[in-house]
XYZ file of C-alpha atoms in Angstrom:
541
model
C -32.091 167.400 -111.344
C -35.157 169.290 -112.804
C -37.386 167.674 -110.251
C -35.184 168.787 -107.341
C -34.952 172.343 -108.780
C -38.704 172.541 -109.140
C -39.172 171.213 -105.555
C -36.792 173.749 -104.231
C -38.348 176.482 -106.262
C -41.886 175.910 -105.026
C -40.491 175.548 -101.448
C -38.648 178.936 -101.902
C -41.783 180.546 -103.316
C -43.916 179.494 -100.283
C -41.242 179.724 -97.605
C -42.504 182.863 -96.030
C -46.286 182.104 -96.488
C -48.493 181.385 -93.591
C -51.210 178.855 -93.908
C -53.415 181.638 -95.178
C -51.015 182.438 -97.970
C -50.375 178.782 -98.796
C -54.048 177.669 -99.004
C -56.634 180.534 -99.221
C -54.825 183.332 -101.222
C -54.188 180.921 -104.202
C -57.664 179.365 -104.031
C -59.838 182.589 -103.917
C -58.407 184.272 -107.119
C -58.786 180.840 -108.795
C -62.338 180.625 -107.582
C -63.142 184.099 -108.910
C -61.646 183.092 -112.302
C -63.664 179.848 -112.476
C -66.846 181.699 -111.425
C -66.364 184.374 -114.022
C -65.658 181.831 -116.744
C -68.454 179.417 -115.800
C -71.339 181.830 -114.988
C -70.275 185.352 -116.046
C -71.065 185.023 -119.707
C -74.362 183.245 -119.051
C -75.528 186.006 -116.622
C -74.127 189.072 -118.326
C -73.606 187.986 -121.907
C -76.973 189.307 -123.096
C -76.713 192.555 -121.107
C -76.446 194.924 -124.163
C -78.707 192.850 -126.543
C -81.472 192.681 -123.923
C -81.161 196.333 -122.831
C -84.469 197.506 -124.212
C -85.235 201.320 -124.432
C -88.792 202.633 -125.269
C -87.766 204.641 -128.260
C -87.163 204.380 -131.930
C -84.691 207.224 -132.052
C -81.520 206.091 -133.873
C -78.406 205.909 -131.623
C -80.440 206.504 -128.439
C -80.130 202.825 -127.111
C -76.350 202.732 -127.659
C -75.977 206.148 -125.887
C -78.207 205.039 -122.992
C -76.279 201.789 -122.481
C -73.056 203.646 -122.431
C -74.377 205.944 -119.766
C -75.700 202.958 -117.811
C -72.559 200.913 -118.050
C -69.398 202.837 -119.260
C -67.526 199.603 -118.765
C -68.915 196.160 -119.300
C -68.888 194.211 -115.966
C -67.372 191.201 -117.780
C -64.511 193.136 -119.154
C -64.038 194.944 -115.708
C -63.804 191.573 -113.811
C -61.492 190.111 -116.427
C -59.233 193.196 -116.198
C -59.418 192.894 -112.348
C -58.299 189.231 -112.471
C -55.380 189.941 -114.708
C -54.318 193.146 -112.770
C -54.291 191.268 -109.454
C -52.347 188.414 -110.843
C -49.502 190.668 -111.993
C -47.809 191.124 -108.461
C -47.926 187.281 -107.958
C -46.393 186.613 -111.303
C -43.688 189.131 -110.730
C -42.933 187.499 -107.284
C -42.818 184.113 -108.981
C -40.470 185.417 -111.543
C -38.250 186.851 -108.878
C -38.275 183.513 -107.070
C -37.246 181.747 -110.304
C -34.399 184.104 -110.776
C -33.420 183.722 -107.191
C -33.499 179.901 -107.416
C -31.442 179.857 -110.711
C -28.864 182.240 -109.277
C -28.284 180.191 -106.082
C -28.768 176.706 -107.615
C -25.114 176.457 -108.749
C -23.933 177.362 -105.280
C -26.015 174.666 -103.520
C -23.082 172.260 -103.416
C -20.843 174.811 -101.698
C -23.583 175.689 -99.212
C -24.143 171.949 -98.413
C -20.414 171.544 -97.562
C -20.535 174.564 -95.360
C -23.515 173.058 -93.591
C -21.697 169.813 -93.039
C -18.703 171.649 -91.688
C -20.885 173.525 -89.211
C -22.544 170.293 -88.131
C -19.182 168.680 -87.494
C -18.158 171.709 -85.373
C -21.386 171.249 -83.341
C -23.057 174.423 -84.399
C -26.022 172.476 -86.053
C -27.266 172.722 -89.522
C -28.280 176.020 -91.151
C -30.675 176.926 -93.902
C -28.907 176.798 -97.259
C -30.470 180.049 -98.418
C -31.064 181.627 -95.090
C -28.834 184.584 -95.852
C -30.854 185.448 -98.996
C -34.368 184.683 -97.762
C -34.854 188.285 -96.310
C -35.027 189.364 -99.994
C -37.668 186.857 -100.742
C -39.555 187.954 -97.610
C -39.556 191.639 -98.671
C -40.524 190.721 -102.188
C -43.446 188.646 -100.824
C -44.473 191.439 -98.544
C -44.308 193.909 -101.465
C -46.398 191.765 -103.747
C -49.032 191.329 -100.926
C -49.040 195.141 -100.379
C -49.565 195.825 -104.227
C -52.227 193.163 -104.259
C -53.998 194.766 -101.328
C -54.004 198.215 -103.021
C -55.260 196.723 -106.332
C -57.983 194.661 -104.541
C -59.209 197.736 -102.681
C -59.128 199.881 -105.837
C -60.999 197.203 -107.707
C -63.666 197.034 -104.978
C -63.918 200.842 -104.967
C -64.194 200.866 -108.816
C -66.872 198.161 -108.862
C -69.050 200.019 -106.413
C -68.622 203.320 -108.266
C -69.564 201.711 -111.657
C -72.217 199.292 -110.603
C -73.338 199.780 -106.994
C -74.672 196.871 -105.068
C -77.923 196.352 -106.895
C -78.723 195.999 -110.622
C -81.910 198.065 -111.289
C -84.750 196.779 -113.382
C -84.989 200.014 -115.277
C -82.853 202.989 -116.069
C -83.965 206.645 -116.841
C -81.733 208.029 -119.608
C -81.315 211.582 -120.648
C -78.574 211.749 -123.274
C -78.235 212.909 -126.769
C -79.423 212.000 -129.392
C -82.464 210.882 -127.287
C -85.418 213.223 -127.170
C -86.370 213.919 -123.591
C -86.232 211.239 -120.879
C -86.176 207.615 -122.125
C -86.836 204.562 -119.824
C -84.754 201.448 -120.525
C -85.320 197.994 -119.108
C -82.808 195.353 -118.241
C -83.276 191.480 -118.445
C -83.039 189.303 -115.265
C -82.046 192.144 -112.797
C -82.300 189.833 -109.856
C -80.011 187.201 -111.243
C -77.497 189.922 -112.175
C -77.706 191.415 -108.638
C -76.865 188.047 -107.122
C -73.838 187.621 -109.358
C -72.746 191.220 -108.626
C -72.887 190.636 -104.925
C -71.093 187.318 -105.217
C -68.218 189.009 -107.052
C -68.210 191.710 -104.309
C -68.042 188.960 -101.783
C -65.157 187.070 -103.466
C -63.244 190.378 -103.924
C -63.875 191.251 -100.279
C -62.543 187.900 -99.124
C -59.438 188.342 -101.248
C -58.967 191.758 -99.738
C -59.528 190.447 -96.162
C -57.245 187.433 -96.467
C -54.450 189.480 -98.129
C -54.618 191.921 -95.200
C -54.733 188.964 -92.788
C -51.616 187.487 -94.407
C -49.717 190.760 -94.005
C -50.882 190.913 -90.292
C -49.820 187.365 -89.635
C -46.475 187.950 -91.296
C -45.934 191.013 -89.084
C -46.974 189.045 -85.960
C -44.827 186.229 -86.901
C -41.763 188.430 -87.378
C -42.510 190.166 -84.039
C -42.893 186.786 -82.245
C -39.725 185.437 -83.806
C -37.813 188.498 -82.761
C -39.205 188.394 -79.216
C -38.562 184.672 -78.915
C -34.956 185.009 -80.196
C -34.266 187.720 -77.607
C -35.963 185.639 -74.946
C -34.138 182.547 -75.906
C -30.733 184.226 -76.174
C -31.169 185.857 -72.672
C -33.047 183.083 -70.895
C -32.424 179.791 -72.670
C -28.917 179.868 -74.115
C -25.561 181.398 -73.533
C -24.197 182.812 -76.726
C -22.804 180.539 -79.336
C -19.504 182.342 -79.129
C -19.177 181.406 -75.445
C -20.264 177.753 -75.777
C -18.487 176.744 -78.998
C -15.457 178.930 -79.434
C -12.465 180.302 -77.639
C -12.617 183.680 -75.870
C -10.116 185.859 -77.510
C -7.875 188.298 -75.616
C -7.407 191.900 -76.891
C -4.301 192.309 -78.820
C -1.264 193.621 -76.961
C -3.074 194.024 -73.731
C -2.998 191.737 -70.602
C -5.966 189.547 -70.300
C -7.977 189.366 -67.162
C -10.664 186.602 -66.900
C -13.220 185.958 -64.384
C -14.193 182.412 -63.357
C -17.871 183.369 -63.386
C -17.927 184.385 -67.118
C -17.808 180.699 -67.975
C -20.470 179.479 -65.595
C -24.005 179.313 -66.808
C -27.168 178.239 -64.768
C -28.372 175.734 -67.229
C -30.166 175.351 -69.453
C -30.604 171.612 -69.527
C -31.867 169.899 -72.702
C -33.273 166.565 -73.596
C -32.694 165.473 -77.166
C -33.888 162.419 -79.054
C -32.124 161.969 -82.403
C -33.557 159.231 -84.668
C -32.247 157.952 -88.079
C -34.132 155.719 -90.490
C -32.604 154.110 -93.561
C -34.710 152.557 -96.365
C -32.084 150.093 -97.525
C -29.314 149.724 -94.832
C -26.135 147.971 -95.623
C -25.529 144.525 -93.982
C -24.953 144.883 -90.279
C -26.249 148.422 -90.150
C -29.601 149.053 -88.510
C -32.532 150.386 -90.391
C -33.513 152.468 -87.421
C -31.551 153.860 -84.516
C -32.221 156.380 -81.825
C -29.966 158.123 -79.317
C -30.961 160.134 -76.251
C -28.939 163.123 -75.095
C -28.832 165.070 -71.885
C -27.225 168.320 -72.919
C -24.302 167.071 -74.966
C -24.043 163.611 -73.333
C -25.524 160.578 -74.861
C -27.320 158.607 -72.181
C -28.936 155.700 -74.144
C -28.846 154.151 -77.621
C -31.355 151.918 -79.475
C -31.208 150.136 -82.773
C -33.443 147.713 -84.680
C -30.644 145.199 -84.970
C -30.227 144.552 -81.284
C -33.873 145.575 -80.426
C -32.484 146.974 -77.044
C -32.319 150.390 -75.507
C -29.049 150.481 -73.564
C -27.632 153.168 -71.259
C -24.449 154.879 -72.196
C -21.551 156.228 -70.233
C -22.005 156.788 -66.503
C -25.758 156.052 -66.923
C -24.800 152.389 -67.080
C -24.269 152.583 -63.274
C -27.423 154.552 -62.530
C -30.374 152.522 -61.048
C -33.994 153.437 -61.304
C -33.729 156.213 -63.799
C -35.572 154.251 -66.515
C -37.143 150.825 -67.249
C -35.004 150.013 -70.238
C -37.159 147.114 -71.274
C -40.120 149.415 -71.622
C -37.856 151.990 -73.453
C -36.830 149.167 -75.785
C -40.528 148.421 -76.599
C -41.405 152.027 -77.091
C -38.447 152.657 -79.340
C -39.230 149.562 -81.389
C -42.802 150.928 -81.965
C -41.396 154.258 -82.792
C -38.883 152.735 -85.240
C -41.610 150.856 -87.127
C -43.731 154.037 -87.332
C -40.662 156.048 -88.409
C -39.844 153.717 -91.174
C -43.427 153.706 -92.390
C -43.276 157.469 -92.562
C -39.974 157.185 -94.516
C -41.784 154.940 -96.946
C -44.596 157.435 -97.353
C -42.247 160.318 -98.095
C -40.389 158.209 -100.589
C -43.810 157.452 -102.300
C -44.571 161.232 -102.414
C -41.403 161.794 -104.347
C -41.603 158.495 -106.301
C -38.101 157.772 -104.919
C -36.546 154.287 -104.949
C -33.210 152.946 -103.600
C -31.532 154.037 -100.448
C -32.888 157.102 -98.683
C -32.592 158.494 -95.065
C -34.828 160.350 -92.779
C -33.795 161.906 -89.494
C -35.786 163.390 -86.593
C -34.629 165.527 -83.749
C -36.830 166.374 -80.802
C -35.583 168.754 -78.181
C -36.897 170.350 -75.011
C -35.122 172.668 -72.677
C -35.378 173.778 -69.105
C -33.905 176.809 -67.250
C -34.433 177.259 -63.625
C -36.604 174.155 -63.732
C -39.057 175.947 -65.997
C -39.973 175.155 -69.688
C -37.764 177.181 -71.949
C -38.304 176.077 -75.432
C -38.655 173.084 -77.682
C -38.513 172.030 -81.272
C -39.237 169.028 -83.519
C -37.542 168.829 -86.877
C -37.570 166.066 -89.586
C -35.251 165.960 -92.474
C -35.208 163.889 -95.606
C -31.880 163.061 -97.404
C -30.166 165.705 -95.465
C -32.663 168.459 -96.340
C -35.176 170.037 -93.846
C -38.597 168.427 -94.523
C -41.070 169.392 -91.928
C -41.004 171.000 -88.497
C -43.388 171.731 -85.619
C -44.187 175.223 -84.407
C -45.386 175.169 -80.815
C -46.593 178.765 -80.807
C -49.193 178.444 -83.581
C -49.299 175.320 -83.169
C -48.965 173.633 -86.520
C -46.732 171.513 -88.705
C -44.730 173.665 -91.189
C -43.734 172.033 -94.446
C -40.131 172.885 -95.495
C -40.473 171.036 -98.880
C -43.308 170.973 -101.354
C -44.240 167.289 -100.711
C -44.234 167.856 -97.041
C -47.682 169.438 -97.439
C -49.012 165.926 -97.873
C -47.365 164.827 -94.592
C -48.732 167.969 -92.983
C -52.272 167.341 -93.948
C -52.067 163.600 -93.161
C -50.561 164.236 -89.673
C -52.912 167.159 -88.777
C -55.990 165.073 -90.008
C -54.896 162.311 -87.621
C -54.833 164.833 -84.662
C -51.050 165.006 -84.167
C -50.906 168.733 -83.612
C -52.175 168.744 -79.994
C -50.306 165.437 -79.250
C -46.945 167.073 -80.511
C -47.542 170.332 -78.605
C -48.448 168.294 -75.394
C -45.327 166.201 -75.724
C -42.965 169.068 -76.356
C -44.331 171.344 -73.663
C -45.357 168.919 -71.069
C -44.209 165.296 -71.474
C -40.653 166.064 -72.619
C -39.899 168.617 -69.887
C -41.324 166.102 -67.320
C -38.932 163.361 -68.596
C -36.097 165.919 -68.389
C -36.957 166.811 -64.802
C -36.964 163.198 -63.872
C -33.701 162.367 -65.536
C -32.108 165.453 -63.956
C -32.655 163.860 -60.527
C -30.263 161.179 -61.524
C -27.982 163.149 -63.815
C -27.657 166.811 -62.624
C -24.432 166.028 -60.658
C -22.808 164.556 -63.717
C -24.055 167.275 -66.096
C -23.025 170.080 -63.622
C -19.509 168.561 -63.030
C -16.459 170.707 -63.380
C -13.425 168.688 -64.768
C -10.288 170.756 -64.847
C -8.204 170.600 -68.014
C -4.835 168.966 -68.312
C -2.374 170.880 -70.594
C 0.566 169.815 -72.673
C 2.947 171.839 -74.897
C 4.856 170.635 -77.869
C 6.997 172.430 -80.502
C 8.013 171.766 -84.128
C 10.345 173.608 -86.411
C 9.232 174.049 -89.942
C 10.373 175.641 -93.175
C 12.098 178.960 -92.904
C 13.231 178.222 -89.290
C 9.737 179.013 -87.943
C 8.821 177.284 -84.759
C 5.190 176.167 -84.189
C 4.193 176.041 -80.488
C 1.126 173.985 -79.807
C -0.866 174.079 -76.543
C -3.177 171.199 -76.061
C -5.988 171.209 -73.417
C -7.867 167.933 -72.808
C -10.131 166.109 -70.332
C -12.107 169.220 -69.398
C -15.830 169.733 -68.975
C -17.954 171.727 -69.723
C -16.893 172.836 -73.163
C -16.305 176.666 -73.045
C -12.655 177.450 -72.672
C -10.216 180.229 -73.270
C -6.760 179.398 -74.642
C -4.074 181.839 -75.789
C -0.288 182.355 -75.661
C 1.450 185.280 -73.878
C 4.914 186.729 -73.834
C 6.065 189.153 -71.083
C 2.498 189.326 -69.924
C 0.981 190.325 -73.262
C -1.193 188.253 -75.480
C 0.529 186.907 -78.600
C -1.220 186.773 -82.007
C -2.599 183.245 -82.393
C -1.831 181.244 -85.519
C -4.674 178.713 -85.288
C -7.367 177.539 -82.910
C -8.654 174.051 -82.859
C -12.301 173.194 -82.510
C -13.552 172.286 -79.050
C -14.272 168.640 -79.550
C -16.328 166.254 -77.447
C -14.365 163.065 -76.762
C -15.736 159.568 -76.285
C -15.241 159.699 -72.660
C -17.723 162.679 -72.465
C -15.052 165.339 -71.925
C -13.686 167.953 -74.264
C -10.274 168.767 -75.829
C -8.912 171.619 -77.778
C -5.662 173.345 -78.882
C -4.102 176.615 -79.895
C -0.888 177.250 -81.835
C 1.418 180.169 -82.332
C 4.349 180.600 -84.771
C 7.639 182.274 -83.591
C 11.187 182.660 -85.112
C 13.452 179.712 -84.272
C 15.816 182.054 -82.537
C 13.062 183.528 -80.156
C 13.320 181.434 -76.951
C 10.616 183.405 -75.178
C 9.616 182.864 -72.515
C 6.213 181.856 -73.838
C 3.270 180.856 -71.712
C 0.077 179.099 -72.542
C -2.838 180.328 -70.554
C -5.976 178.342 -70.163
C -9.146 179.610 -68.441
C -11.986 177.209 -67.617
C -14.890 177.396 -65.282
C -13.414 174.613 -63.117
C -10.256 176.702 -62.454
C -10.084 179.160 -59.556
C -7.242 180.915 -61.393
C -6.027 180.625 -65.086
C -3.684 177.697 -65.652
C -0.417 178.931 -66.927
C 2.148 176.600 -68.508
C 5.635 177.606 -69.514
C 7.133 176.382 -72.794
C 10.537 174.777 -72.189
C 12.721 174.500 -75.285
C 13.709 171.009 -76.155
C 11.186 169.213 -73.908
C 7.395 168.802 -73.645
C 5.695 170.785 -70.945
C 2.665 169.450 -69.003
C 0.416 170.588 -66.252
C -2.914 169.603 -64.765
C -5.419 172.023 -63.403
C -7.227 171.620 -60.081
C -10.740 172.776 -59.340
């Protein structure tokens, strides 16, 4: 439990950091501290004792040294290190508070994720709703650090300049006249002074660079989201949920509102298990064209076999070659799973999943992503824009370093942006007719009387494709308040089904109509409920 909490805590703390923030910003302040501890005392430790003034006047040397260095450089740099570390410490404290506050809700969030996944909406980030707070806290601490670093550089220049002089002319009481004072090893002190200037300057530069990269990253994400939502995807509401009529007003639908020109997607979903149960494969992979599985491979059979209508398609793939390729991928995949387990010192049964997706719209590359999860939690993902592997857990940094050292960044980018779209274009030559098909829904209506003489009318639409559909009840031409909508579920035959219910008093005999609108229908399909018998109807394209 503690280990998982610490892993999550570090992952949260570094979630919004770019590679600059993850690697350089922690290293440079540490280097400054090591430099100061290792060499600072040796270089500046004798500064006051070796400050020699040509006078015997009592108190004159102390007064001249105070005029030369009002603040000891060693104390100034120590104060600088502590002051600059305060924003980072406060941010880490806020992250700890954030982690503890949300740790107890992790089980609830995980259940919500599983529900979303079952509904086909994909997994979401467990703390995504709260991460904007961490982002702004991170930006705030960077801004404060930037100001402090700039102020420290200005203060260092004002107090010490860029060069340590070999002598200093002093005119200060109780000295009589002008007194010349000499310093020991001015050249060595100058070198160390400029080194500290350089380290502080680098800290200032990389802090500013981190802020710029964060700003560019946010701008790029916003632009990509707008671009993706307009060019790559219909809205999630239109693809996964029913369209709702306005209350108490007739509903007019257009057939075109359901049609979308793509996009087409190619997905490879792989699963590896460290200790599978008997009869269950250690590795399996499934390929999808849009939402349709077109092949499946597992280590038990060692064969990649086409699924559904692709069983009858000739020439689309050499399935023997695909089997060899998937076997090699499976061996490599399980090797990676073993390495990740070693990073965590895990034993027993663990799983790793990988999803690789590329998409086309109007036959042009739209977007792609590559995500790996470990035991159900996001582990590492590939960003094609930078390009780079982004760790989503602490230990994933080891995987990132290993993969990038092996040169996987360019290979992954080329695969997602060139090879995967090329495969998709090839598959579409054999599959577009099936993916673009319009299967009209069939509809059945049943009724059931429950407690309190309340009748539940259920309208079931089935065997339709693609998924977006509008279903609702009407009475006298007006939409009736819906009691419950069923999810739009993909059946084993590759088509969808869904349902909608309404509750009415037992004495209310209607008439009630179930209206179903789908892209395959020229006009909405309207089915009348007949009391005492099941109503059925089939739409025609």
